[in-house]
Coordinates of N, CA, C and O and ligand atoms in Angstrom, one line a residue:
M1 N 13.5 -17.8 -41.1 CA 13.4 -18.3 -39.7 C 12.1 -19.2 -39.6 O 11.1 -18.7 -40.0
M2 N 12.2 -20.3 -39.0 CA 11.1 -21.2 -38.8 C 10.3 -20.9 -37.6 O 10.9 -20.5 -36.6
S3 N 9.0 -21.0 -37.7 CA 8.1 -20.7 -36.5 C 8.1 -22.0 -35.6 O 8.2 -23.1 -36.1
S4 N 8.0 -21.7 -34.3 CA 8.0 -22.8 -33.4 C 6.5 -23.3 -33.1 O 6.3 -24.3 -32.4
K5 N 5.6 -22.6 -33.7 CA 4.2 -23.0 -33.6 C 3.9 -24.3 -34.3 O 4.3 -24.4 -35.5
P6 N 3.4 -25.3 -33.7 CA 3.1 -26.5 -34.4 C 2.1 -26.4 -35.5 O 1.2 -25.6 -35.3
L7 N 2.3 -27.1 -36.5 CA 1.3 -27.1 -37.6 C 0.0 -27.9 -37.1 O 0.1 -28.9 -36.5
E8 N -1.1 -27.3 -37.4 CA -2.4 -28.0 -37.0 C -3.1 -28.5 -38.2 O -3.1 -27.9 -39.3
V9 N -3.6 -29.7 -38.1 CA -4.4 -30.3 -39.1 C -5.8 -30.6 -38.5 O -5.9 -31.3 -37.5
V10 N -6.8 -30.0 -39.0 CA -8.2 -30.1 -38.5 C -8.9 -31.2 -39.3 O -9.0 -31.1 -40.6
I11 N -9.4 -32.2 -38.6 CA -10.1 -33.3 -39.3 C -11.4 -33.5 -38.7 O -11.6 -34.0 -37.6
P12 N -12.5 -32.9 -39.3 CA -13.8 -33.1 -38.7 C -14.2 -34.6 -38.8 O -14.0 -35.3 -39.8
M13 N -14.7 -35.1 -37.7 CA -15.1 -36.5 -37.6 C -16.6 -36.7 -37.3 O -17.1 -36.0 -36.4
D14 N -17.2 -37.6 -38.0 CA -18.6 -37.8 -37.7 C -18.7 -39.3 -37.2 O -18.7 -40.2 -38.0
L15 N -18.6 -39.5 -35.9 CA -18.6 -40.8 -35.4 C -19.9 -41.3 -34.9 O -20.6 -40.6 -34.1
R16 N -20.4 -42.4 -35.4 CA -21.6 -42.9 -35.0 C -21.4 -44.3 -34.4 O -20.7 -45.1 -35.0
Y17 N -22.0 -44.5 -33.3 CA -21.8 -45.8 -32.6 C -23.2 -46.5 -32.4 O -24.2 -45.9 -32.2
R18 N -23.1 -47.8 -32.5 CA -24.2 -48.7 -32.2 C -23.7 -49.8 -31.3 O -22.6 -50.2 -31.5
W19 N -24.5 -50.1 -30.3 CA -24.0 -51.2 -29.5 C -25.3 -52.0 -29.1 O -26.4 -51.5 -29.1
S20 N -25.1 -53.3 -28.7 CA -26.2 -54.1 -28.3 C -26.6 -53.8 -26.9 O -25.8 -53.5 -26.1
A21 N -27.9 -53.7 -26.7 CA -28.4 -53.4 -25.4 C -28.3 -54.7 -24.5 O -28.5 -54.6 -23.3
G22 N -28.0 -55.8 -25.1 CA -27.9 -57.1 -24.4 C -29.3 -57.7 -24.2 O -30.3 -57.1 -24.4
P23 N -29.3 -59.0 -23.7 CA -30.6 -59.7 -23.6 C -31.6 -59.1 -22.6 O -32.8 -59.3 -22.8
F24 N -31.1 -58.5 -21.5 CA -32.0 -58.0 -20.5 C -32.5 -56.6 -20.8 O -33.7 -56.4 -20.9
L25 N -31.6 -55.7 -20.9 CA -32.1 -54.3 -21.3 C -32.8 -54.3 -22.7 O -33.7 -53.6 -22.9
G26 N -32.3 -55.2 -23.6 CA -32.9 -55.3 -24.9 C -34.3 -55.7 -24.8 O -35.2 -55.2 -25.5
A27 N -34.6 -56.7 -24.0 CA -36.0 -57.2 -23.8 C -36.9 -56.0 -23.2 O -38.0 -55.8 -23.6
F28 N -36.3 -55.3 -22.3 CA -37.0 -54.2 -21.7 C -37.4 -53.1 -22.7 O -38.5 -52.6 -22.8
L29 N -36.4 -52.8 -23.6 CA -36.6 -51.7 -24.6 C -37.6 -52.2 -25.6 O -38.4 -51.4 -26.1
R30 N -37.5 -53.5 -26.0 CA -38.5 -54.0 -27.0 C -39.9 -54.0 -26.4 O -40.9 -53.7 -27.0
G31 N -39.9 -54.3 -25.0 CA -41.2 -54.2 -24.3 C -41.8 -52.8 -24.4 O -43.0 -52.6 -24.7
L32 N -41.0 -51.8 -24.2 CA -41.5 -50.4 -24.2 C -42.1 -50.1 -25.6 O -43.1 -49.5 -25.7
K33 N -41.4 -50.6 -26.6 CA -41.9 -50.4 -28.0 C -43.3 -51.0 -28.2 O -44.1 -50.6 -29.0
Q34 N -43.5 -52.1 -27.4 CA -44.8 -52.8 -27.5 C -45.8 -52.2 -26.5 O -46.9 -52.7 -26.3
G35 N -45.4 -51.2 -25.8 CA -46.3 -50.6 -24.8 C -46.3 -51.4 -23.5 O -47.3 -51.3 -22.7
R36 N -45.3 -52.1 -23.2 CA -45.2 -53.0 -22.0 C -44.0 -52.6 -21.2 O -43.0 -52.2 -21.7
I37 N -44.2 -52.6 -19.8 CA -43.1 -52.4 -18.9 C -42.7 -53.7 -18.3 O -43.4 -54.3 -17.6
L38 N -41.5 -54.2 -18.6 CA -41.0 -55.5 -18.2 C -40.0 -55.5 -17.1 O -39.1 -54.6 -17.2
A39 N -40.1 -56.4 -16.2 CA -39.1 -56.6 -15.2 C -38.7 -58.1 -15.1 O -39.4 -58.9 -15.8
N40 N -37.7 -58.4 -14.4 CA -37.4 -59.8 -14.1 C -37.3 -60.0 -12.6 O -37.3 -59.0 -11.8
R41 N -37.2 -61.2 -12.1 CA -37.2 -61.5 -10.7 C -36.0 -62.3 -10.3 O -35.5 -63.2 -11.0
C42 N -35.6 -62.1 -9.0 CA -34.5 -62.9 -8.5 C -35.0 -64.2 -7.9 O -36.0 -64.2 -7.1
P43 N -34.5 -65.3 -8.3 CA -34.9 -66.6 -7.8 C -34.6 -66.8 -6.3 O -35.2 -67.7 -5.7
S44 N -33.7 -66.0 -5.8 CA -33.3 -66.2 -4.4 C -34.1 -65.3 -3.4 O -34.8 -65.8 -2.5
C45 N -34.2 -64.0 -3.7 CA -34.9 -63.1 -2.7 C -36.2 -62.7 -3.3 O -37.0 -62.1 -2.5
G46 N -36.5 -62.9 -4.5 CA -37.8 -62.6 -5.1 C -38.0 -61.2 -5.5 O -39.1 -60.8 -6.0
R47 N -37.0 -60.4 -5.3 CA -37.0 -59.0 -5.7 C -37.0 -58.8 -7.2 O -36.4 -59.5 -7.9
H48 N -37.8 -57.8 -7.7 CA -37.8 -57.4 -9.1 C -36.6 -56.5 -9.5 O -36.1 -55.8 -8.6
Q49 N -36.2 -56.6 -10.7 CA -35.2 -55.6 -11.3 C -36.0 -54.9 -12.4 O -36.5 -55.6 -13.3
L50 N -35.9 -53.6 -12.4 CA -36.6 -52.8 -13.4 C -35.7 -51.6 -13.7 O -35.5 -50.8 -12.8
P51 N -35.1 -51.5 -14.9 CA -35.2 -52.5 -16.0 C -34.5 -53.8 -15.6 O -33.7 -53.9 -14.6
P52 N -34.9 -54.9 -16.3 CA -34.3 -56.2 -16.0 C -32.8 -56.2 -16.0 O -32.2 -55.5 -16.8
T53 N -32.2 -57.0 -15.2 CA -30.7 -57.2 -15.2 C -30.4 -58.7 -15.2 O -31.2 -59.5 -14.9
G54 N -29.1 -59.0 -15.4 CA -28.6 -60.4 -15.5 C -28.4 -60.9 -14.1 O -28.4 -62.1 -13.9
V55 N -28.1 -60.0 -13.1 CA -27.7 -60.5 -11.8 C -28.5 -59.6 -10.7 O -28.6 -58.4 -10.9
C56 N -28.9 -60.3 -9.7 CA -29.6 -59.5 -8.6 C -28.6 -58.6 -7.9 O -27.5 -58.9 -7.5
G57 N -29.1 -57.3 -7.7 CA -28.3 -56.3 -7.1 C -28.0 -56.6 -5.6 O -27.1 -56.0 -5.0
R58 N -28.9 -57.4 -5.0 CA -28.7 -57.7 -3.6 C -28.0 -59.0 -3.4 O -27.1 -59.1 -2.5
C59 N -28.5 -60.1 -4.1 CA -28.0 -61.4 -3.8 C -26.8 -61.8 -4.7 O -26.1 -62.8 -4.4
H60 N -26.6 -61.1 -5.8 CA -25.5 -61.4 -6.8 C -25.7 -62.8 -7.4 O -24.7 -63.4 -7.7
V61 N -26.9 -63.2 -7.5 CA -27.2 -64.5 -8.2 C -27.8 -64.2 -9.6 O -28.4 -63.1 -9.7
P62 N -27.7 -65.1 -10.5 CA -28.3 -64.9 -11.9 C -29.8 -64.7 -11.7 O -30.5 -65.5 -11.0
M63 N -30.4 -63.7 -12.4 CA -31.8 -63.5 -12.4 C -32.6 -64.5 -13.2 O -32.0 -65.1 -14.1
E64 N -33.9 -64.6 -13.0 CA -34.7 -65.5 -13.8 C -34.7 -64.9 -15.2 O -34.6 -63.7 -15.4
K65 N -34.8 -65.8 -16.2 CA -34.7 -65.3 -17.6 C -36.1 -64.9 -18.2 O -36.2 -64.3 -19.2
E66 N -37.2 -65.3 -17.4 CA -38.5 -64.9 -17.9 C -38.8 -63.4 -17.4 O -38.3 -63.0 -16.4
F67 N -39.5 -62.7 -18.3 CA -39.8 -61.3 -17.9 C -41.3 -61.2 -17.6 O -42.2 -61.9 -18.1
L68 N -41.6 -60.4 -16.6 CA -42.9 -60.2 -16.1 C -43.4 -58.8 -16.6 O -42.6 -57.8 -16.5
E69 N -44.6 -58.7 -17.0 CA -45.1 -57.4 -17.4 C -45.7 -56.8 -16.2 O -46.6 -57.3 -15.5
L70 N -45.2 -55.6 -15.9 CA -45.8 -54.8 -14.7 C -46.9 -53.9 -15.1 O -47.1 -53.6 -16.3
S71 N -47.7 -53.5 -14.1 CA -48.8 -52.6 -14.4 C -48.2 -51.2 -14.9 O -47.1 -50.9 -14.6
R72 N -49.0 -50.5 -15.7 CA -48.7 -49.2 -16.1 C -48.9 -48.2 -14.9 O -48.6 -47.0 -15.0
R73 N -49.6 -48.7 -13.9 CA -50.0 -47.8 -12.8 C -49.1 -48.0 -11.6 O -48.5 -49.1 -11.4
G74 N -48.9 -46.9 -10.9 CA -48.0 -47.0 -9.7 C -48.2 -45.8 -8.8 O -49.1 -45.0 -9.0
T75 N -47.3 -45.7 -7.8 CA -47.4 -44.7 -6.7 C -46.1 -44.0 -6.6 O -45.0 -44.5 -6.6
V76 N -46.2 -42.6 -6.5 CA -45.1 -41.8 -6.4 C -44.5 -41.9 -5.0 O -45.2 -41.7 -4.0
I77 N -43.2 -42.2 -4.9 CA -42.6 -42.3 -3.6 C -41.6 -41.1 -3.3 O -41.1 -40.9 -2.2
S78 N -41.2 -40.4 -4.4 CA -40.3 -39.2 -4.2 C -40.4 -38.5 -5.5 O -40.8 -39.0 -6.6
Y79 N -40.1 -37.2 -5.5 CA -40.1 -36.4 -6.7 C -39.2 -35.2 -6.5 O -38.9 -34.8 -5.4
S80 N -38.9 -34.6 -7.7 CA -38.2 -33.3 -7.7 C -38.7 -32.4 -8.8 O -39.1 -32.9 -9.9
F81 N -38.7 -31.1 -8.5 CA -39.1 -30.2 -9.6 C -37.8 -29.7 -10.2 O -36.9 -29.2 -9.5
V82 N -37.7 -29.8 -11.5 CA -36.5 -29.4 -12.2 C -36.7 -28.0 -12.8 O -37.7 -27.9 -13.6
V83 N -35.9 -27.0 -12.4 CA -36.2 -25.7 -13.0 C -35.0 -25.2 -13.8 O -35.1 -24.2 -14.5
D84 N -33.8 -25.8 -13.6 CA -32.6 -25.4 -14.4 C -32.5 -26.3 -15.6 O -32.5 -27.5 -15.5
P85 N -32.4 -25.7 -16.8 CA -32.3 -26.6 -18.0 C -31.0 -27.3 -18.0 O -30.0 -26.8 -17.6
I86 N -31.0 -28.6 -18.4 CA -29.8 -29.4 -18.6 C -29.8 -29.9 -20.0 O -30.8 -30.1 -20.6
Y87 N -28.6 -30.3 -20.4 CA -28.4 -30.9 -21.7 C -29.0 -32.3 -21.7 O -28.8 -33.1 -20.8
D88 N -29.7 -32.6 -22.7 CA -30.4 -33.9 -22.9 C -29.6 -34.7 -24.0 O -29.7 -34.4 -25.1
P89 N -28.8 -35.7 -23.5 CA -28.0 -36.5 -24.5 C -28.9 -37.2 -25.6 O -28.4 -37.5 -26.6
A90 N -30.2 -37.5 -25.2 CA -31.0 -38.2 -26.1 C -31.5 -37.3 -27.3 O -31.7 -37.8 -28.4
T91 N -31.5 -36.0 -27.1 CA -32.0 -35.1 -28.1 C -30.9 -34.2 -28.6 O -31.0 -33.6 -29.7
G92 N -29.8 -34.0 -27.9 CA -28.8 -33.1 -28.3 C -29.1 -31.6 -28.0 O -28.4 -30.7 -28.5
S93 N -30.2 -31.4 -27.3 CA -30.5 -30.0 -26.9 C -30.9 -29.9 -25.5 O -30.9 -30.9 -24.7
M94 N -31.1 -28.6 -25.0 CA -31.5 -28.4 -23.6 C -32.9 -28.9 -23.4 O -33.8 -28.7 -24.2
R95 N -33.1 -29.5 -22.2 CA -34.5 -29.9 -21.9 C -35.3 -28.6 -21.5 O -34.8 -27.7 -20.8
D96 N -36.6 -28.7 -21.9 CA -37.5 -27.6 -21.5 C -37.8 -27.7 -20.0 O -37.9 -28.8 -19.5
V97 N -37.8 -26.6 -19.3 CA -38.2 -26.6 -17.9 C -39.4 -25.7 -17.7 O -39.7 -24.9 -18.5
P98 N -40.1 -25.8 -16.6 CA -39.9 -26.8 -15.5 C -40.5 -28.2 -15.9 O -41.3 -28.3 -16.8
Y99 N -40.0 -29.2 -15.2 CA -40.6 -30.5 -15.3 C -40.5 -31.2 -13.9 O -39.7 -30.8 -13.1
T100 N -41.3 -32.3 -13.7 CA -41.2 -33.0 -12.5 C -40.7 -34.4 -12.8 O -41.2 -35.1 -13.7
I101 N -39.7 -34.8 -12.1 CA -39.1 -36.1 -12.2 C -39.5 -36.9 -10.9 O -39.5 -36.3 -9.8
A102 N -40.0 -38.1 -11.1 CA -40.5 -38.9 -9.9 C -39.9 -40.3 -9.9 O -39.6 -40.9 -10.9
S103 N -39.9 -40.8 -8.7 CA -39.6 -42.2 -8.4 C -41.0 -42.8 -8.2 O -41.7 -42.4 -7.3
I104 N -41.3 -43.8 -9.0 CA -42.6 -44.4 -9.0 C -42.5 -45.9 -8.8 O -41.7 -46.6 -9.4
V105 N -43.2 -46.4 -7.8 CA -43.3 -47.9 -7.6 C -44.5 -48.4 -8.4 O -45.6 -48.1 -8.0
L106 N -44.3 -49.2 -9.4 CA -45.4 -49.7 -10.2 C -46.1 -50.8 -9.4 O -45.4 -51.5 -8.7
D107 N -47.4 -50.9 -9.6 CA -48.1 -51.9 -8.9 C -47.6 -53.3 -9.2 O -47.3 -53.7 -10.4
G108 N -47.3 -54.1 -8.2 CA -46.7 -55.4 -8.4 C -45.2 -55.5 -8.5 O -44.6 -56.6 -8.6
A109 N -44.5 -54.3 -8.4 CA -43.1 -54.3 -8.5 C -42.4 -54.4 -7.1 O -41.2 -54.2 -7.1
G110 N -43.1 -54.6 -6.1 CA -42.5 -54.6 -4.7 C -42.0 -53.3 -4.3 O -42.7 -52.3 -4.3
D111 N -40.7 -53.2 -4.1 CA -40.1 -51.9 -3.6 C -39.2 -51.3 -4.7 O -38.3 -50.5 -4.4
V112 N -39.3 -51.8 -5.9 CA -38.4 -51.3 -7.0 C -39.0 -50.1 -7.7 O -40.1 -50.2 -8.2
A113 N -38.3 -49.0 -7.6 CA -38.8 -47.8 -8.2 C -38.4 -47.6 -9.7 O -37.4 -48.2 -10.1
F114 N -39.2 -46.9 -10.4 CA -39.0 -46.6 -11.8 C -38.9 -45.0 -11.9 O -39.8 -44.4 -11.3
F115 N -38.0 -44.5 -12.6 CA -37.8 -43.0 -12.6 C -38.3 -42.5 -14.0 O -38.0 -43.0 -15.0
H116 N -39.2 -41.6 -13.9 CA -39.7 -40.9 -15.1 C -40.3 -39.6 -14.8 O -40.5 -39.2 -13.6
R117 N -40.7 -38.9 -15.8 CA -41.4 -37.6 -15.7 C -42.9 -37.8 -15.3 O -43.5 -38.7 -15.7
L118 N -43.3 -36.8 -14.5 CA -44.8 -36.7 -14.3 C -45.3 -35.6 -15.3 O -44.6 -34.7 -15.6
E119 N -46.6 -35.8 -15.7 CA -47.3 -34.8 -16.5 C -47.5 -33.6 -15.6 O -47.3 -32.4 -16.1
E120 N -47.8 -33.8 -14.4 CA -48.1 -32.7 -13.5 C -46.8 -31.9 -13.1 O -45.8 -32.4 -12.6
I121 N -46.9 -30.5 -13.3 CA -45.7 -29.7 -13.0 C -46.1 -28.7 -11.9 O -45.3 -27.9 -11.5
C122 N -47.4 -28.7 -11.5 CA -47.8 -27.7 -10.5 C -47.4 -28.3 -9.1 O -47.9 -29.4 -8.7
Q123 N -46.6 -27.6 -8.4 CA -46.0 -28.1 -7.1 C -47.1 -28.4 -6.1 O -46.9 -29.3 -5.3
E124 N -48.2 -27.6 -6.1 CA -49.2 -27.8 -5.1 C -50.0 -29.1 -5.4 O -50.7 -29.7 -4.5
K125 N -49.9 -29.7 -6.6 CA -50.7 -30.9 -6.9 C -49.9 -32.2 -6.9 O -50.5 -33.2 -6.9
V126 N -48.6 -32.0 -6.7 CA -47.7 -33.3 -6.6 C -47.6 -33.6 -5.2 O -47.3 -32.7 -4.3
R127 N -47.8 -34.9 -4.8 CA -47.6 -35.3 -3.4 C -47.1 -36.7 -3.4 O -47.3 -37.5 -4.3
L128 N -46.5 -37.1 -2.3 CA -46.1 -38.5 -2.1 C -47.3 -39.3 -2.0 O -48.3 -38.9 -1.4
G129 N -47.3 -40.5 -2.6 CA -48.5 -41.4 -2.5 C -49.5 -41.2 -3.6 O -50.4 -41.9 -3.7
M130 N -49.2 -40.1 -4.5 CA -50.2 -39.9 -5.5 C -50.1 -41.1 -6.6 O -49.1 -41.7 -6.8
R131 N -51.3 -41.4 -7.1 CA -51.4 -42.5 -8.1 C -51.2 -41.9 -9.5 O -51.7 -40.9 -9.9
V132 N -50.4 -42.6 -10.3 CA -50.0 -42.2 -11.6 C -50.1 -43.4 -12.6 O -50.1 -44.6 -12.2
E133 N -50.2 -43.1 -13.9 CA -50.2 -44.1 -14.9 C -49.3 -43.7 -16.1 O -49.4 -42.5 -16.5
A134 N -48.6 -44.7 -16.7 CA -47.7 -44.4 -17.8 C -48.6 -44.0 -19.0 O -49.6 -44.7 -19.3
V135 N -48.1 -43.0 -19.7 CA -48.8 -42.6 -21.0 C -47.7 -42.9 -22.1 O -46.7 -42.2 -22.2
F136 N -48.0 -43.8 -22.9 CA -47.1 -44.2 -24.0 C -47.4 -43.4 -25.3 O -48.5 -42.9 -25.5
R137 N -46.4 -43.2 -26.1 CA -46.5 -42.6 -27.4 C -47.4 -43.6 -28.2 O -47.4 -44.8 -28.0
P138 N -48.0 -43.1 -29.3 CA -48.7 -44.0 -30.2 C -47.7 -45.0 -30.8 O -46.5 -44.7 -30.9
P139 N -48.2 -46.2 -31.1 CA -47.2 -47.3 -31.5 C -46.3 -46.9 -32.6 O -45.1 -47.3 -32.6
E140 N -46.8 -46.2 -33.6 CA -46.0 -45.8 -34.8 C -44.9 -44.8 -34.4 O -43.9 -44.6 -35.2
E141 N -44.9 -44.2 -33.2 CA -43.9 -43.2 -32.8 C -42.9 -43.8 -31.9 O -41.9 -43.2 -31.5
R142 N -43.1 -45.1 -31.4 CA -42.2 -45.7 -30.4 C -40.9 -46.2 -31.1 O -41.0 -46.7 -32.2
R143 N -39.8 -46.0 -30.4 CA -38.5 -46.4 -30.9 C -37.7 -47.4 -30.1 O -36.6 -47.6 -30.3
G144 N -38.3 -47.8 -29.0 CA -37.6 -48.7 -28.1 C -36.7 -48.0 -27.2 O -35.5 -48.4 -27.0
T145 N -37.1 -46.8 -26.7 CA -36.4 -46.0 -25.7 C -37.3 -45.7 -24.5 O -38.5 -45.8 -24.6
M146 N -36.7 -45.1 -23.5 CA -37.4 -44.6 -22.3 C -38.4 -43.5 -22.8 O -39.4 -43.3 -22.1
E147 N -38.1 -42.9 -23.9 CA -39.0 -41.8 -24.3 C -40.3 -42.3 -25.0 O -41.1 -41.6 -25.4
D148 N -40.4 -43.7 -25.1 CA -41.6 -44.3 -25.6 C -42.7 -44.0 -24.6 O -43.9 -44.0 -24.9
I149 N -42.3 -43.8 -23.3 CA -43.3 -43.3 -22.3 C -43.2 -41.8 -22.3 O -42.1 -41.3 -22.0
I150 N -44.2 -41.1 -22.6 CA -44.2 -39.6 -22.6 C -44.0 -39.1 -21.2 O -43.1 -38.3 -20.9
H151 N -44.8 -39.6 -20.3 CA -44.8 -39.2 -18.9 C -45.8 -40.1 -18.1 O -46.4 -41.0 -18.7
F152 N -45.9 -39.8 -16.8 CA -47.0 -40.5 -16.0 C -48.0 -39.4 -15.6 O -47.6 -38.4 -15.2
R153 N -49.2 -39.8 -15.9 CA -50.3 -38.8 -15.6 C -51.0 -39.2 -14.3 O -51.0 -40.4 -13.9
T154 N -51.6 -38.2 -13.6 CA -52.2 -38.4 -12.4 C -53.5 -39.2 -12.6 O -54.3 -38.9 -13.6
I155 N -53.8 -40.2 -11.8 CA -55.1 -40.9 -11.9 C -55.8 -41.0 -10.5 O -55.1 -40.8 -9.5
E156 N -57.0 -41.2 -10.5 CA -57.8 -41.4 -9.3 C -58.2 -42.9 -9.3 O -58.8 -43.3 -10.3
D157 N -57.8 -43.7 -8.3 CA -58.4 -45.0 -8.3 C -58.4 -45.5 -6.8 O -58.2 -44.8 -5.9
Ligands
ZN201 ZN1 -31.9 -61.4 -5.0

């Protein structure tokens, strides 16, 4: 008598993908590798895009092709304390907690925020309006990713 259970064939697959970041995000990631934070500007409304994009999110017109280097310093406009570990697709493991994620407006970026971790994890020491500065990995450790910035440290200025 034949079994009605379907025959299974297990094929382990190791799929690796590479794709182009494109001219705008590519320039931004190359900038990070050089220790620079690059944005571009809309020729119509003057607003910055960070990371740079091909089209303005407000005006829907093509952005300027030149990139501007923004300051490493900025101001915290919102933040969250993360206490539950989540999967990090960049590393393939769970993120260590706690950490502070913040929305930071870099000096000269207008109203465009940049999201990254703060070094400070003490809730009593984090506040809106606090001044922070990007801390980059040493040049030999940078890979052209957001992780080239370790975090933003608190500064007094
Ligand atoms: Zn615009």
